[in-house]
C-alpha positions as protocol buffer text, in pm:
chain_id: "A"
residue {
  index: 1
  type: MET
  ca { x: -273 y: -1563 z: 8241 }
}
residue {
  index: 2
  type: ARG
  ca { x: -35 y: -1400 z: 7996 }
}
residue {
  index: 3
  type: ARG
  ca { x: 220 y: -1327 z: 8271 }
}
residue {
  index: 4
  type: ARG
  ca { x: 202 y: -1689 z: 8392 }
}
residue {
  index: 5
  type: LEU
  ca { x: 265 y: -1817 z: 8040 }
}
residue {
  index: 6
  type: ALA
  ca { x: 556 y: -1575 z: 7997 }
}
residue {
  index: 7
  type: ARG
  ca { x: 712 y: -1683 z: 8330 }
}
residue {
  index: 8
  type: ARG
  ca { x: 677 y: -2052 z: 8239 }
}
residue {
  index: 9
  type: ALA
  ca { x: 835 y: -2001 z: 7899 }
}
residue {
  index: 10
  type: GLY
  ca { x: 1113 y: -1786 z: 8046 }
}
residue {
  index: 11
  type: THR
  ca { x: 1025 y: -1491 z: 7823 }
}
residue {
  index: 12
  type: SER
  ca { x: 906 y: -1140 z: 7891 }
}
residue {
  index: 13
  type: GLU
  ca { x: 542 y: -1045 z: 7849 }
}
residue {
  index: 14
  type: SER
  ca { x: 631 y: -820 z: 7553 }
}
residue {
  index: 15
  type: GLN
  ca { x: 814 y: -1107 z: 7377 }
}
residue {
  index: 16
  type: LEU
  ca { x: 511 y: -1325 z: 7431 }
}
residue {
  index: 17
  type: GLY
  ca { x: 291 y: -1053 z: 7281 }
}
residue {
  index: 18
  type: LEU
  ca { x: 508 y: -1038 z: 6970 }
}
residue {
  index: 19
  type: ALA
  ca { x: 501 y: -1419 z: 6943 }
}
residue {
  index: 20
  type: GLU
  ca { x: 121 y: -1412 z: 6971 }
}
residue {
  index: 21
  type: LYS
  ca { x: 104 y: -1148 z: 6697 }
}
residue {
  index: 22
  type: LYS
  ca { x: 326 y: -1362 z: 6474 }
}
residue {
  index: 23
  type: LYS
  ca { x: 108 y: -1666 z: 6543 }
}
residue {
  index: 24
  type: ASN
  ca { x: -220 y: -1483 z: 6486 }
}
residue {
  index: 25
  type: HIS
  ca { x: -107 y: -1300 z: 6173 }
}
residue {
  index: 26
  type: GLY
  ca { x: 106 y: -1567 z: 6007 }
}
residue {
  index: 27
  type: GLY
  ca { x: 428 y: -1374 z: 6055 }
}
residue {
  index: 28
  type: LEU
  ca { x: 481 y: -1011 z: 6135 }
}
residue {
  index: 29
  type: GLY
  ca { x: 123 y: -889 z: 6145 }
}
residue {
  index: 30
  type: SER
  ca { x: -20 y: -550 z: 6065 }
}
residue {
  index: 31
  type: GLU
  ca { x: -7 y: -431 z: 6429 }
}
residue {
  index: 32
  type: TYR
  ca { x: 367 y: -492 z: 6441 }
}
residue {
  index: 33
  type: GLN
  ca { x: 414 y: -334 z: 6098 }
}
residue {
  index: 34
  type: VAL
  ca { x: 228 y: -16 z: 6199 }
}
residue {
  index: 35
  type: ASP
  ca { x: 446 y: 17 z: 6508 }
}
residue {
  index: 36
  type: ALA
  ca { x: 754 y: -14 z: 6286 }
}
residue {
  index: 37
  type: HIS
  ca { x: 629 y: 239 z: 6025 }
}
residue {
  index: 38
  type: PRO
  ca { x: 767 y: 587 z: 6028 }
}
residue {
  index: 39
  type: ASN
  ca { x: 473 y: 825 z: 6070 }
}
residue {
  index: 40
  type: SER
  ca { x: 462 y: 1152 z: 5883 }
}
residue {
  index: 41
  type: SER
  ca { x: 559 y: 1459 z: 6080 }
}
residue {
  index: 42
  type: ALA
  ca { x: 406 y: 1688 z: 5819 }
}
residue {
  index: 43
  type: ASN
  ca { x: 112 y: 1893 z: 5940 }
}
residue {
  index: 44
  type: ASP
  ca { x: -245 y: 1870 z: 5813 }
}
residue {
  index: 45
  type: GLU
  ca { x: -188 y: 2164 z: 5577 }
}
residue {
  index: 46
  type: SER
  ca { x: 44 y: 1968 z: 5347 }
}
residue {
  index: 47
  type: TRP
  ca { x: -182 y: 1854 z: 5070 }
}
residue {
  index: 48
  type: PRO
  ca { x: -120 y: 1829 z: 4695 }
}
residue {
  index: 49
  type: ARG
  ca { x: -192 y: 2197 z: 4619 }
}
residue {
  index: 50
  type: ASP
  ca { x: 27 y: 2331 z: 4899 }
}
residue {
  index: 51
  type: GLY
  ca { x: 358 y: 2383 z: 4719 }
}
residue {
  index: 52
  type: ALA
  ca { x: 665 y: 2356 z: 4943 }
}
residue {
  index: 53
  type: ALA
  ca { x: 477 y: 2186 z: 5230 }
}
residue {
  index: 54
  type: TRP
  ca { x: 355 y: 1917 z: 4985 }
}
residue {
  index: 55
  type: THR
  ca { x: 712 y: 1866 z: 4857 }
}
residue {
  index: 56
  type: GLN
  ca { x: 824 y: 1804 z: 5217 }
}
residue {
  index: 57
  type: ARG
  ca { x: 532 y: 1567 z: 5275 }
}
residue {
  index: 58
  type: LEU
  ca { x: 619 y: 1381 z: 4954 }
}
residue {
  index: 59
  type: LYS
  ca { x: 978 y: 1331 z: 5076 }
}
residue {
  index: 60
  type: GLU
  ca { x: 843 y: 1183 z: 5398 }
}
residue {
  index: 61
  type: GLU
  ca { x: 610 y: 957 z: 5198 }
}
residue {
  index: 62
  type: TYR
  ca { x: 909 y: 826 z: 5000 }
}
residue {
  index: 63
  type: LYS
  ca { x: 1108 y: 766 z: 5320 }
}
residue {
  index: 64
  type: ALA
  ca { x: 818 y: 572 z: 5473 }
}
residue {
  index: 65
  type: LEU
  ca { x: 771 y: 365 z: 5155 }
}
residue {
  index: 66
  type: ILE
  ca { x: 1143 y: 284 z: 5139 }
}
residue {
  index: 67
  type: ALA
  ca { x: 1144 y: 184 z: 5508 }
}
residue {
  index: 68
  type: TYR
  ca { x: 832 y: -33 z: 5460 }
}
residue {
  index: 69
  type: THR
  ca { x: 978 y: -200 z: 5150 }
}
residue {
  index: 70
  type: GLN
  ca { x: 1306 y: -272 z: 5332 }
}
residue {
  index: 71
  type: MET
  ca { x: 1116 y: -413 z: 5630 }
}
residue {
  index: 72
  type: ASN
  ca { x: 915 y: -639 z: 5398 }
}
residue {
  index: 73
  type: LYS
  ca { x: 1227 y: -760 z: 5219 }
}
residue {
  index: 74
  type: SER
  ca { x: 1406 y: -835 z: 5546 }
}
residue {
  index: 75
  type: ASN
  ca { x: 1104 y: -1043 z: 5654 }
}
residue {
  index: 76
  type: ASP
  ca { x: 1083 y: -1217 z: 5312 }
}
residue {
  index: 77
  type: ASN
  ca { x: 744 y: -1055 z: 5257 }
}
residue {
  index: 78
  type: ASP
  ca { x: 798 y: -837 z: 4948 }
}
residue {
  index: 79
  type: TRP
  ca { x: 460 y: -783 z: 4779 }
}
residue {
  index: 80
  type: PHE
  ca { x: 443 y: -455 z: 4587 }
}
residue {
  index: 81
  type: ARG
  ca { x: 630 y: -203 z: 4371 }
}
residue {
  index: 82
  type: ILE
  ca { x: 500 y: 151 z: 4322 }
}
residue {
  index: 83
  type: SER
  ca { x: 634 y: 483 z: 4205 }
}
residue {
  index: 84
  type: ALA
  ca { x: 496 y: 828 z: 4136 }
}
residue {
  index: 85
  type: ALA
  ca { x: 369 y: 852 z: 3779 }
}
residue {
  index: 86
  type: ASN
  ca { x: 400 y: 1232 z: 3768 }
}
residue {
  index: 87
  type: PRO
  ca { x: 652 y: 1483 z: 3907 }
}
residue {
  index: 88
  type: GLU
  ca { x: 396 y: 1626 z: 4151 }
}
residue {
  index: 89
  type: GLY
  ca { x: 352 y: 1287 z: 4318 }
}
residue {
  index: 90
  type: THR
  ca { x: -26 y: 1297 z: 4288 }
}
residue {
  index: 91
  type: ARG
  ca { x: -60 y: 988 z: 4064 }
}
residue {
  index: 92
  type: TRP
  ca { x: 98 y: 652 z: 4158 }
}
residue {
  index: 93
  type: THR
  ca { x: 123 y: 330 z: 3959 }
}
residue {
  index: 94
  type: GLY
  ca { x: 285 y: -8 z: 4010 }
}
residue {
  index: 95
  type: LYS
  ca { x: 226 y: -375 z: 4078 }
}
residue {
  index: 96
  type: CYS
  ca { x: 116 y: -576 z: 4377 }
}
residue {
  index: 97
  type: TRP
  ca { x: 101 y: -950 z: 4417 }
}
residue {
  index: 98
  type: TYR
  ca { x: -34 y: -1220 z: 4644 }
}
residue {
  index: 99
  type: VAL
  ca { x: 83 y: -1580 z: 4675 }
}
residue {
  index: 100
  type: HIS
  ca { x: -195 y: -1838 z: 4712 }
}
residue {
  index: 101
  type: ASN
  ca { x: -135 y: -2214 z: 4700 }
}
residue {
  index: 102
  type: LEU
  ca { x: 229 y: -2143 z: 4606 }
}
residue {
  index: 103
  type: LEU
  ca { x: 122 y: -1947 z: 4296 }
}
residue {
  index: 104
  type: LYS
  ca { x: 191 y: -1575 z: 4256 }
}
residue {
  index: 105
  type: TYR
  ca { x: -103 y: -1362 z: 4139 }
}
residue {
  index: 106
  type: GLU
  ca { x: 10 y: -1020 z: 4018 }
}
residue {
  index: 107
  type: PHE
  ca { x: -210 y: -714 z: 3962 }
}
residue {
  index: 108
  type: ASP
  ca { x: -169 y: -361 z: 3831 }
}
residue {
  index: 109
  type: LEU
  ca { x: -204 y: -104 z: 4109 }
}
residue {
  index: 110
  type: GLN
  ca { x: -285 y: 263 z: 4066 }
}
residue {
  index: 111
  type: PHE
  ca { x: -423 y: 549 z: 4269 }
}
residue {
  index: 112
  type: ASP
  ca { x: -447 y: 926 z: 4281 }
}
residue {
  index: 113
  type: ILE
  ca { x: -373 y: 1134 z: 4587 }
}
residue {
  index: 114
  type: PRO
  ca { x: -702 y: 1309 z: 4672 }
}
residue {
  index: 115
  type: ILE
  ca { x: -707 y: 1688 z: 4696 }
}
residue {
  index: 116
  type: THR
  ca { x: -810 y: 1657 z: 5062 }
}
residue {
  index: 117
  type: TYR
  ca { x: -513 y: 1428 z: 5143 }
}
residue {
  index: 118
  type: PRO
  ca { x: -405 y: 1346 z: 5415 }
}
residue {
  index: 119
  type: SER
  ca { x: -752 y: 1391 z: 5567 }
}
residue {
  index: 120
  type: THR
  ca { x: -882 y: 1150 z: 5301 }
}
residue {
  index: 121
  type: ALA
  ca { x: -714 y: 819 z: 5221 }
}
residue {
  index: 122
  type: PRO
  ca { x: -621 y: 740 z: 4860 }
}
residue {
  index: 123
  type: GLU
  ca { x: -862 y: 509 z: 4675 }
}
residue {
  index: 124
  type: LEU
  ca { x: -650 y: 211 z: 4571 }
}
residue {
  index: 125
  type: GLU
  ca { x: -740 y: 62 z: 4233 }
}
residue {
  index: 126
  type: LEU
  ca { x: -680 y: -285 z: 4086 }
}
residue {
  index: 127
  type: PRO
  ca { x: -836 y: -229 z: 3740 }
}
residue {
  index: 128
  type: GLU
  ca { x: -811 y: -588 z: 3616 }
}
residue {
  index: 129
  type: LEU
  ca { x: -1027 y: -710 z: 3908 }
}
residue {
  index: 130
  type: ASP
  ca { x: -1307 y: -463 z: 3830 }
}
residue {
  index: 131
  type: GLY
  ca { x: -1644 y: -639 z: 3852 }
}
residue {
  index: 132
  type: LYS
  ca { x: -1501 y: -966 z: 3987 }
}
residue {
  index: 133
  type: THR
  ca { x: -1584 y: -912 z: 4355 }
}
residue {
  index: 134
  type: GLN
  ca { x: -1853 y: -734 z: 4554 }
}
residue {
  index: 135
  type: LYS
  ca { x: -1586 y: -572 z: 4772 }
}
residue {
  index: 136
  type: MET
  ca { x: -1493 y: -331 z: 4496 }
}
residue {
  index: 137
  type: TYR
  ca { x: -1632 y: -12 z: 4351 }
}
residue {
  index: 138
  type: ARG
  ca { x: -1661 y: 80 z: 3983 }
}
residue {
  index: 139
  type: GLY
  ca { x: -1324 y: 123 z: 3815 }
}
residue {
  index: 140
  type: GLY
  ca { x: -1152 y: -138 z: 4032 }
}
residue {
  index: 141
  type: LYS
  ca { x: -1139 y: 71 z: 4350 }
}
residue {
  index: 142
  type: ILE
  ca { x: -1115 y: -165 z: 4645 }
}
residue {
  index: 143
  type: CYS
  ca { x: -1368 y: -132 z: 4926 }
}
residue {
  index: 144
  type: LEU
  ca { x: -1201 y: -9 z: 5245 }
}
residue {
  index: 145
  type: THR
  ca { x: -1488 y: 181 z: 5405 }
}
residue {
  index: 146
  type: ILE
  ca { x: -1573 y: -43 z: 5701 }
}
residue {
  index: 147
  type: HIS
  ca { x: -1233 y: -137 z: 5841 }
}
residue {
  index: 148
  type: PHE
  ca { x: -971 y: 98 z: 5705 }
}
residue {
  index: 149
  type: LYS
  ca { x: -1132 y: 442 z: 5664 }
}
residue {
  index: 150
  type: PRO
  ca { x: -1213 y: 485 z: 6038 }
}
residue {
  index: 151
  type: LEU
  ca { x: -853 y: 391 z: 6122 }
}
residue {
  index: 152
  type: TRP
  ca { x: -724 y: 643 z: 5868 }
}
residue {
  index: 153
  type: ALA
  ca { x: -952 y: 917 z: 6004 }
}
residue {
  index: 154
  type: LYS
  ca { x: -832 y: 848 z: 6358 }
}
residue {
  index: 155
  type: ASN
  ca { x: -463 y: 866 z: 6260 }
}
residue {
  index: 156
  type: SER
  ca { x: -469 y: 1146 z: 6001 }
}
residue {
  index: 157
  type: PRO
  ca { x: -239 y: 1328 z: 5919 }
}
residue {
  index: 158
  type: ARG
  ca { x: 25 y: 1083 z: 6051 }
}
residue {
  index: 159
  type: PHE
  ca { x: -80 y: 803 z: 5814 }
}
residue {
  index: 160
  type: GLY
  ca { x: 48 y: 804 z: 5457 }
}
residue {
  index: 161
  type: ILE
  ca { x: 76 y: 592 z: 5144 }
}
residue {
  index: 162
  type: ALA
  ca { x: 273 y: 315 z: 5317 }
}
residue {
  index: 163
  type: HIS
  ca { x: -4 y: 283 z: 5577 }
}
residue {
  index: 164
  type: ALA
  ca { x: -269 y: 264 z: 5302 }
}
residue {
  index: 165
  type: LEU
  ca { x: -80 y: -27 z: 5147 }
}
residue {
  index: 166
  type: CYS
  ca { x: -5 y: -204 z: 5477 }
}
residue {
  index: 167
  type: LEU
  ca { x: -343 y: -162 z: 5645 }
}
residue {
  index: 168
  type: GLY
  ca { x: -569 y: -127 z: 5342 }
}
residue {
  index: 169
  type: LEU
  ca { x: -445 y: -318 z: 5040 }
}
residue {
  index: 170
  type: ALA
  ca { x: -258 y: -605 z: 5211 }
}
residue {
  index: 171
  type: PRO
  ca { x: -555 y: -726 z: 5420 }
}
residue {
  index: 172
  type: TRP
  ca { x: -788 y: -682 z: 5121 }
}
residue {
  index: 173
  type: LEU
  ca { x: -565 y: -900 z: 4902 }
}
residue {
  index: 174
  type: ALA
  ca { x: -538 y: -1161 z: 5180 }
}
residue {
  index: 175
  type: ALA
  ca { x: -916 y: -1175 z: 5214 }
}
residue {
  index: 176
  type: GLU
  ca { x: -1023 y: -1152 z: 4850 }
}
residue {
  index: 177
  type: VAL
  ca { x: -761 y: -1324 z: 4632 }
}
residue {
  index: 178
  type: PRO
  ca { x: -812 y: -1676 z: 4778 }
}
residue {
  index: 179
  type: ILE
  ca { x: -1189 y: -1642 z: 4730 }
}
residue {
  index: 180
  type: LEU
  ca { x: -1147 y: -1514 z: 4373 }
}
residue {
  index: 181
  type: VAL
  ca { x: -907 y: -1798 z: 4289 }
}
residue {
  index: 182
  type: ASP
  ca { x: -1120 y: -2071 z: 4449 }
}
residue {
  index: 183
  type: SER
  ca { x: -1434 y: -1943 z: 4273 }
}
residue {
  index: 184
  type: GLY
  ca { x: -1254 y: -1934 z: 3936 }
}
residue {
  index: 185
  type: MET
  ca { x: -1293 y: -1557 z: 3894 }
}
residue {
  index: 186
  type: ILE
  ca { x: -918 y: -1520 z: 3848 }
}
residue {
  index: 187
  type: LYS
  ca { x: -675 y: -1774 z: 3709 }
}
residue {
  index: 188
  type: HIS
  ca { x: -300 y: -1797 z: 3742 }
}
residue {
  index: 189
  type: LYS
  ca { x: -116 y: -1676 z: 3430 }
}
residue {
  index: 190
  type: ASP
  ca { x: 41 y: -2023 z: 3379 }
}
residue {
  index: 191
  type: ASN
  ca { x: -306 y: -2183 z: 3377 }
}
residue {
  index: 192
  type: THR
  ca { x: -444 y: -1933 z: 3125 }
}
residue {
  index: 193
  type: THR
  ca { x: -150 y: -1973 z: 2883 }
}
residue {
  index: 194
  type: SER
  ca { x: -159 y: -2356 z: 2897 }
}
residue {
  index: 195
  type: THR
  ca { x: -538 y: -2350 z: 2838 }
}
residue {
  index: 196
  type: SER
  ca { x: -505 y: -2120 z: 2536 }
}
residue {
  index: 197
  type: GLU
  ca { x: -224 y: -2331 z: 2386 }
}
residue {
  index: 198
  type: SER
  ca { x: -432 y: -2652 z: 2392 }
}
């Protein structure tokens, strides 16, 4: 069926597959983004307490994050800013945002690199959403156990911080923010300031 459609449209089967991904994911979807991500070449031994090997892993993490950010910007899909909050690169802070109904909702983002990283994925935290959704643990840690953690386990140690953002945080924001907005659990900053002024 797919080949027939490709022949009719005068495109290759792979081009059709990319078009289907764009259609199904509203642009360049997560499958395409994972294929475009640089994977870490560091071995499983490079974890936060491993000295020189961790420094090399951290360089690769930065390269992957820069590549992912550039890819997002080139696709007009810029949605986060993060940086290491300590010289060791074990604590990260920043901002992430989601646009819903043409309004930008921005949240603080923070996470620690677990001692067992990269075998264990970082627990991404959005502290200001703590207690506002059932798909969150205490302290604002987003729930990624069902969909993301098995994927991480399968691809460890190749996956890194950029993958956690792309395949963990981005889908979570896309699923949860519209529900939180529509239920009134979060309000746009313009709505809250105009309400307080009146």
